[in-house]
Coordinates of C-alpha atoms and ligand atoms in Angstrom, one line a residue:
M3 CA 0.0 0.2 0.0
I4 CA 1.5 3.4 -0.8
S5 CA 1.0 6.0 1.4
R6 CA -0.6 9.2 -0.7
P7 CA 0.9 12.6 -0.7
T8 CA -1.6 15.4 0.4
E9 CA -3.3 17.3 -2.2
Q10 CA -1.0 20.3 -0.9
T11 CA 2.1 18.3 -1.0
F12 CA 1.4 16.8 -4.5
T13 CA 0.5 20.2 -6.2
E14 CA 3.7 22.1 -4.6
K15 CA 5.9 19.0 -6.1
L16 CA 4.2 19.5 -9.9
E17 CA 5.0 22.7 -9.5
H18 CA 8.5 22.6 -8.4
Y19 CA 9.0 20.0 -11.6
R20 CA 7.1 22.2 -13.8
A21 CA 9.5 25.2 -12.9
R22 CA 12.5 23.1 -13.1
V23 CA 11.9 22.0 -16.6
N24 CA 10.5 25.3 -17.9
S25 CA 13.8 26.9 -16.5
K26 CA 16.2 24.4 -18.6
L27 CA 13.9 24.9 -21.5
N28 CA 14.1 28.8 -21.3
L29 CA 18.1 28.3 -21.2
I30 CA 18.0 25.6 -24.0
M31 CA 16.4 28.4 -26.3
K32 CA 18.5 31.4 -25.0
D33 CA 21.3 29.3 -26.2
C34 CA 20.1 29.0 -29.8
S35 CA 21.2 32.7 -30.2
N36 CA 22.9 31.5 -33.6
V37 CA 19.7 29.9 -35.2
P38 CA 18.2 31.7 -38.2
Q39 CA 15.7 34.1 -36.7
P40 CA 12.3 32.5 -38.0
L41 CA 13.5 29.1 -37.1
R42 CA 14.3 30.2 -33.7
E43 CA 11.0 31.9 -33.2
A44 CA 9.1 28.9 -34.5
M45 CA 11.0 26.9 -32.2
E46 CA 10.5 29.0 -29.3
Y47 CA 6.6 29.2 -30.1
S48 CA 6.3 25.3 -29.9
V49 CA 8.4 24.5 -26.8
L50 CA 7.7 27.8 -24.7
G51 CA 4.0 28.3 -25.4
G52 CA 2.2 26.0 -22.7
G53 CA 1.9 22.8 -22.3
K54 CA 1.2 20.4 -19.3
R55 CA 4.7 19.1 -19.4
I56 CA 3.6 15.5 -18.4
R57 CA 6.7 14.0 -19.9
P58 CA 9.0 15.6 -17.8
L59 CA 6.9 15.5 -14.8
L60 CA 7.2 11.4 -15.3
V61 CA 10.9 11.8 -15.6
Y62 CA 11.4 13.8 -12.3
A63 CA 8.7 11.2 -10.9
S64 CA 10.4 8.0 -11.7
G65 CA 13.7 9.6 -10.9
E66 CA 12.7 10.3 -7.4
A67 CA 11.3 7.0 -7.1
L68 CA 14.5 5.8 -7.7
G69 CA 16.2 8.3 -5.3
L70 CA 18.0 10.0 -8.2
D71 CA 19.5 13.7 -8.2
E72 CA 17.2 16.1 -10.0
N73 CA 20.3 17.9 -12.0
L74 CA 20.5 14.3 -13.5
L75 CA 17.1 14.3 -14.6
D76 CA 16.9 17.9 -16.0
P77 CA 18.4 17.2 -19.2
I78 CA 16.0 14.4 -19.9
A79 CA 13.3 16.3 -18.7
A80 CA 13.7 18.7 -21.3
A81 CA 14.9 16.6 -23.9
V82 CA 11.6 14.6 -23.7
E83 CA 9.6 17.7 -23.7
L84 CA 11.4 19.5 -27.0
I85 CA 10.8 15.6 -28.5
H86 CA 7.3 16.0 -27.7
A87 CA 6.9 19.8 -28.9
Y88 CA 8.6 18.1 -32.4
S89 CA 5.9 15.4 -32.6
L90 CA 3.0 18.0 -32.1
I91 CA 4.6 20.4 -34.7
H92 CA 4.3 17.7 -37.4
D93 CA 1.3 16.0 -36.3
D94 CA -0.6 19.2 -37.0
L95 CA 0.7 19.5 -40.3
P96 CA -1.3 19.7 -43.3
S97 CA 0.1 16.4 -44.6
M98 CA -0.9 14.9 -41.1
D99 CA -3.9 15.7 -39.1
N100 CA -4.1 19.3 -40.6
D101 CA -4.9 21.3 -37.3
D102 CA -5.1 24.9 -36.8
I103 CA -5.4 25.0 -32.9
R104 CA -2.8 23.6 -30.6
R105 CA -2.5 24.7 -26.9
G106 CA -5.2 27.3 -27.7
R107 CA -3.0 29.0 -30.3
P108 CA -2.6 28.7 -33.9
T109 CA -0.7 25.8 -34.7
T110 CA 2.9 26.2 -35.8
H111 CA 2.5 25.9 -39.4
R112 CA -0.2 28.6 -38.9
A113 CA 1.6 31.2 -36.9
F114 CA 4.5 30.9 -39.0
N115 CA 4.5 28.7 -42.4
E116 CA 4.9 25.1 -43.4
A117 CA 8.1 25.2 -44.3
T118 CA 9.4 26.5 -41.2
A119 CA 7.3 24.4 -38.8
I120 CA 9.0 21.4 -40.7
L121 CA 12.1 22.6 -40.0
A122 CA 11.4 23.7 -36.5
G123 CA 10.2 20.1 -35.8
D124 CA 13.4 18.6 -37.5
S125 CA 15.4 21.0 -35.3
L126 CA 13.5 20.6 -32.1
Q127 CA 14.3 16.4 -32.7
A128 CA 18.0 16.9 -33.1
L129 CA 18.4 19.3 -30.1
A130 CA 16.5 16.8 -27.8
F131 CA 19.8 14.4 -28.4
S132 CA 22.4 17.9 -28.1
V133 CA 21.0 18.2 -24.6
I134 CA 21.5 14.8 -23.4
T135 CA 25.1 14.4 -24.8
Q136 CA 26.5 17.6 -24.0
D137 CA 25.4 17.9 -20.5
P138 CA 28.3 17.7 -17.9
L139 CA 26.9 16.0 -15.3
L140 CA 25.3 13.2 -17.5
A141 CA 28.7 12.9 -19.1
T142 CA 30.1 11.4 -16.0
H143 CA 27.8 8.3 -16.6
P144 CA 28.8 7.4 -19.9
K145 CA 27.4 3.8 -20.3
A146 CA 24.1 5.0 -18.8
L147 CA 24.3 8.1 -21.1
V148 CA 24.3 5.5 -24.2
Q149 CA 21.4 3.4 -22.9
I150 CA 19.4 6.7 -22.6
I151 CA 20.1 7.6 -25.9
S152 CA 19.2 4.2 -27.3
R153 CA 16.0 4.3 -25.2
L154 CA 15.0 7.8 -26.9
A155 CA 16.0 6.9 -30.5
L156 CA 13.8 3.7 -30.1
A157 CA 11.0 5.1 -28.6
I158 CA 10.5 7.9 -31.3
G159 CA 11.8 6.0 -34.5
P160 CA 9.9 3.9 -37.0
S161 CA 9.4 1.2 -34.5
G162 CA 7.9 3.6 -31.9
M163 CA 6.5 7.2 -32.0
V164 CA 6.8 7.9 -36.3
G165 CA 6.1 3.9 -36.8
G166 CA 2.9 4.5 -35.0
Q167 CA 2.0 7.7 -36.9
M168 CA 2.7 5.9 -40.0
L169 CA -0.1 2.9 -38.8
D170 CA -2.4 5.5 -37.6
I171 CA -2.4 7.2 -41.2
E172 CA -2.7 3.9 -43.0
A173 CA -5.9 3.1 -40.6
E174 CA -7.6 6.5 -41.5
G175 CA -11.0 5.7 -43.2
T176 CA -10.7 1.7 -42.4
K177 CA -12.5 -0.4 -39.5
I178 CA -9.9 -1.5 -37.6
D179 CA -10.3 -3.7 -34.4
E180 CA -8.9 -3.5 -30.5
I181 CA -5.6 -5.0 -30.9
T182 CA -4.6 -2.9 -34.1
L183 CA -5.9 0.3 -32.1
E184 CA -3.4 -0.6 -29.1
N185 CA -0.5 -1.0 -31.2
I186 CA -0.8 2.0 -32.9
H187 CA -1.6 4.1 -29.6
R188 CA 1.3 2.6 -27.8
R189 CA 3.4 3.4 -30.4
K190 CA 2.2 6.8 -31.6
T191 CA 2.1 8.1 -27.7
G192 CA 3.0 5.4 -25.4
E193 CA 6.5 5.1 -26.3
L194 CA 7.5 8.3 -25.4
I195 CA 5.7 8.0 -22.1
R196 CA 7.2 4.6 -21.4
A197 CA 10.8 6.2 -22.5
S198 CA 10.3 9.1 -19.7
I199 CA 9.7 6.7 -16.8
M200 CA 12.5 3.9 -18.1
M201 CA 15.4 6.8 -18.8
P202 CA 16.1 7.4 -15.5
C203 CA 16.2 3.8 -14.7
E204 CA 19.4 3.6 -16.6
L205 CA 21.0 5.6 -14.1
S206 CA 19.7 3.8 -10.8
T207 CA 21.1 0.8 -9.2
E208 CA 17.8 -0.7 -8.6
S209 CA 16.8 -4.2 -8.5
V210 CA 15.9 -6.1 -12.0
A211 CA 12.6 -6.6 -10.5
D212 CA 11.6 -3.4 -9.8
I213 CA 12.8 -2.1 -13.1
T214 CA 10.7 -4.5 -14.8
R215 CA 7.5 -3.1 -12.9
L216 CA 8.3 0.5 -13.7
D217 CA 8.9 -0.8 -17.1
K218 CA 5.3 -2.5 -17.4
F219 CA 4.2 0.5 -15.4
G220 CA 5.3 2.6 -18.2
R221 CA 4.0 0.5 -20.9
D222 CA 0.3 0.7 -19.6
I223 CA 0.2 4.4 -18.4
G224 CA 1.3 5.7 -22.0
L225 CA -1.8 3.7 -23.4
V226 CA -4.1 5.4 -20.7
F227 CA -2.9 8.8 -21.8
Q228 CA -3.8 8.2 -25.4
I229 CA -7.0 6.5 -24.3
R230 CA -8.1 9.7 -22.2
D231 CA -6.9 12.0 -25.0
D232 CA -9.4 10.3 -27.0
L233 CA -12.0 10.7 -24.6
L234 CA -11.2 14.4 -24.2
E235 CA -11.6 14.8 -28.0
A236 CA -14.6 13.0 -28.1
K237 CA -16.5 14.8 -25.1
E238 CA -14.8 18.5 -24.6
D239 CA -15.3 21.5 -26.6
T240 CA -11.8 23.3 -28.3
E241 CA -11.9 26.0 -25.7
T242 CA -11.6 23.5 -23.1
I243 CA -8.6 21.3 -24.5
G244 CA -7.0 23.8 -26.5
K245 CA -7.1 22.1 -30.0
N246 CA -9.7 21.0 -32.6
T247 CA -12.5 18.4 -31.4
D248 CA -13.4 17.3 -35.0
S249 CA -9.8 15.9 -35.9
D250 CA -10.3 12.6 -35.3
R251 CA -13.8 12.6 -37.0
R252 CA -12.3 14.5 -40.0
N253 CA -9.6 12.3 -40.2
K254 CA -11.9 9.3 -40.2
K255 CA -9.9 7.9 -37.3
S256 CA -10.6 4.7 -35.0
T257 CA -10.4 5.7 -31.4
Y258 CA -11.6 3.9 -28.1
P259 CA -14.6 5.9 -28.0
S260 CA -15.7 5.5 -31.6
L261 CA -15.3 1.2 -31.1
F262 CA -16.3 1.1 -27.5
G263 CA -18.6 4.3 -26.9
I264 CA -17.4 6.7 -24.1
D265 CA -18.3 4.1 -21.2
G266 CA -16.4 1.4 -22.8
A267 CA -13.6 3.5 -23.4
E268 CA -13.5 4.9 -19.4
R269 CA -14.1 1.5 -18.4
R270 CA -10.9 0.4 -20.2
A271 CA -8.8 3.2 -19.5
T272 CA -9.6 2.6 -15.4
K273 CA -8.6 -1.2 -16.0
I274 CA -5.3 -0.4 -17.4
C275 CA -4.4 2.0 -14.8
D276 CA -5.5 0.0 -12.1
R277 CA -3.0 -2.5 -13.7
A278 CA -0.4 0.3 -13.6
M279 CA -1.0 1.2 -10.1
E280 CA -0.4 -2.7 -8.8
N281 CA 2.5 -2.7 -10.5
L282 CA 3.4 0.7 -9.1
A283 CA 2.4 -0.7 -5.5
E284 CA 5.3 -3.2 -5.1
L285 CA 7.4 0.1 -5.1
G286 CA 6.1 1.3 -1.8
S287 CA 6.0 5.0 -0.8
R288 CA 8.8 6.1 -3.3
A289 CA 6.4 5.9 -5.7
A290 CA 3.7 8.1 -4.5
I291 CA 4.4 11.1 -6.7
L292 CA 4.2 8.7 -9.6
Q293 CA 1.1 7.2 -8.7
R294 CA -0.5 11.1 -8.1
V295 CA 0.7 11.7 -11.9
S296 CA -0.8 8.5 -13.3
D297 CA -4.2 9.5 -11.4
Y298 CA -3.6 12.7 -12.9
I299 CA -3.4 10.9 -16.2
L300 CA -6.3 9.1 -15.8
N301 CA -8.7 11.9 -14.8
R302 CA -7.3 14.9 -16.8
S303 CA -9.6 17.4 -18.2
N304 CA -7.2 19.0 -20.8
Ligands
GRG27 C1 8.4 12.9 -39.4 C2 6.5 14.3 -40.6 C3 6.8 13.5 -39.7 C4 5.7 13.0 -38.4 C5 6.1 12.3 -37.3 C6 5.8 13.3 -34.6 C7 4.8 12.2 -35.6 C8 4.8 12.1 -36.7 C9 3.5 11.8 -34.6 C10 3.6 11.8 -33.2 C11 2.0 11.7 -32.7 C12 2.1 12.3 -31.9 C13 1.8 13.9 -31.5 C14 1.2 11.8 -30.4 C15 0.9 12.1 -29.3 C16 -0.5 12.8 -29.4 C17 -1.0 13.3 -28.2 C18 -2.0 12.8 -27.0 C19 -0.6 14.9 -27.9 C20 -0.9 15.3 -26.7 O1 -0.3 15.4 -25.5 P1 -0.4 16.5 -24.1 O2 -1.8 16.4 -23.8 O3 0.0 17.8 -25.0 O4 0.6 16.2 -23.3 P2 0.5 19.4 -24.0 O5 0.0 20.4 -25.0 O6 -0.1 19.3 -22.8 O7 1.6 19.1 -24.1

């Protein structure tokens, strides 16, 4: 049984972690002074213009469960958010989901232009890797560093996020079953979330059994995240979630609500989240913040 932090402790922790990653991201963007101006502006627009910072929160919460120094986690937290920002820019492009609104503002290709948006996404992807490889503190853990880079590359590459996006596009307008939808969601969204939890593990001396529990937890919570995302798009309005709510319908995508209805999708999200929590429970009170971030992922309203 995990003893749960009070609401106040939890909120303070989230604010602390968000402030940490935001300050790191601000520094990274300041360091981009030699980047051509429109490109730099589009990168800043996409990285510093809001967002819940859920993936960095998972990096810090996982690191907290493992007793790691926060200074070691900062570059990893910033890198996952840079990758996430790149993925949102490209996901919104006319050739992808063709969306106009993201985080309550024009998408990057609308605020700038398509070519600049594509280049900003490409730049953020490369920048994420240089943030990790050039960090002096991480450099003192060379073996872990190689594994961290490897985990990130695998999560976002052709077998992970980009592969998931390809399957998602291929499935548009077709009727797919639950196994196919789960595979798309796990790759497109789940693998980066799983990597956010697993990259800190490379820096820890935790037992293989506990690392395996965190991995199972990461796989499940990544899927829960995308089911909740499907549900929010089906239930909420654009103002609440800050993005188009007709995107899945317009692009003829299968989603958990379209396959199982709102209640069926809610039940599946809760069941998978319960399974994720069972794995966390084995880690005891160290995993309390990770557990609360998971509650937030399951119950979030935007
Ligand atoms: C290489 C052209 C090209 C494309 C790559 C990057 C990509 C295709 C696909 C990624 C698909 C993707 C964006 C998945 C994540 C979807 C998702 C649930 C986004 C919302 O995340 P939140 O709610 O967003 O964490 P905020 O705004 O809070 O950061």
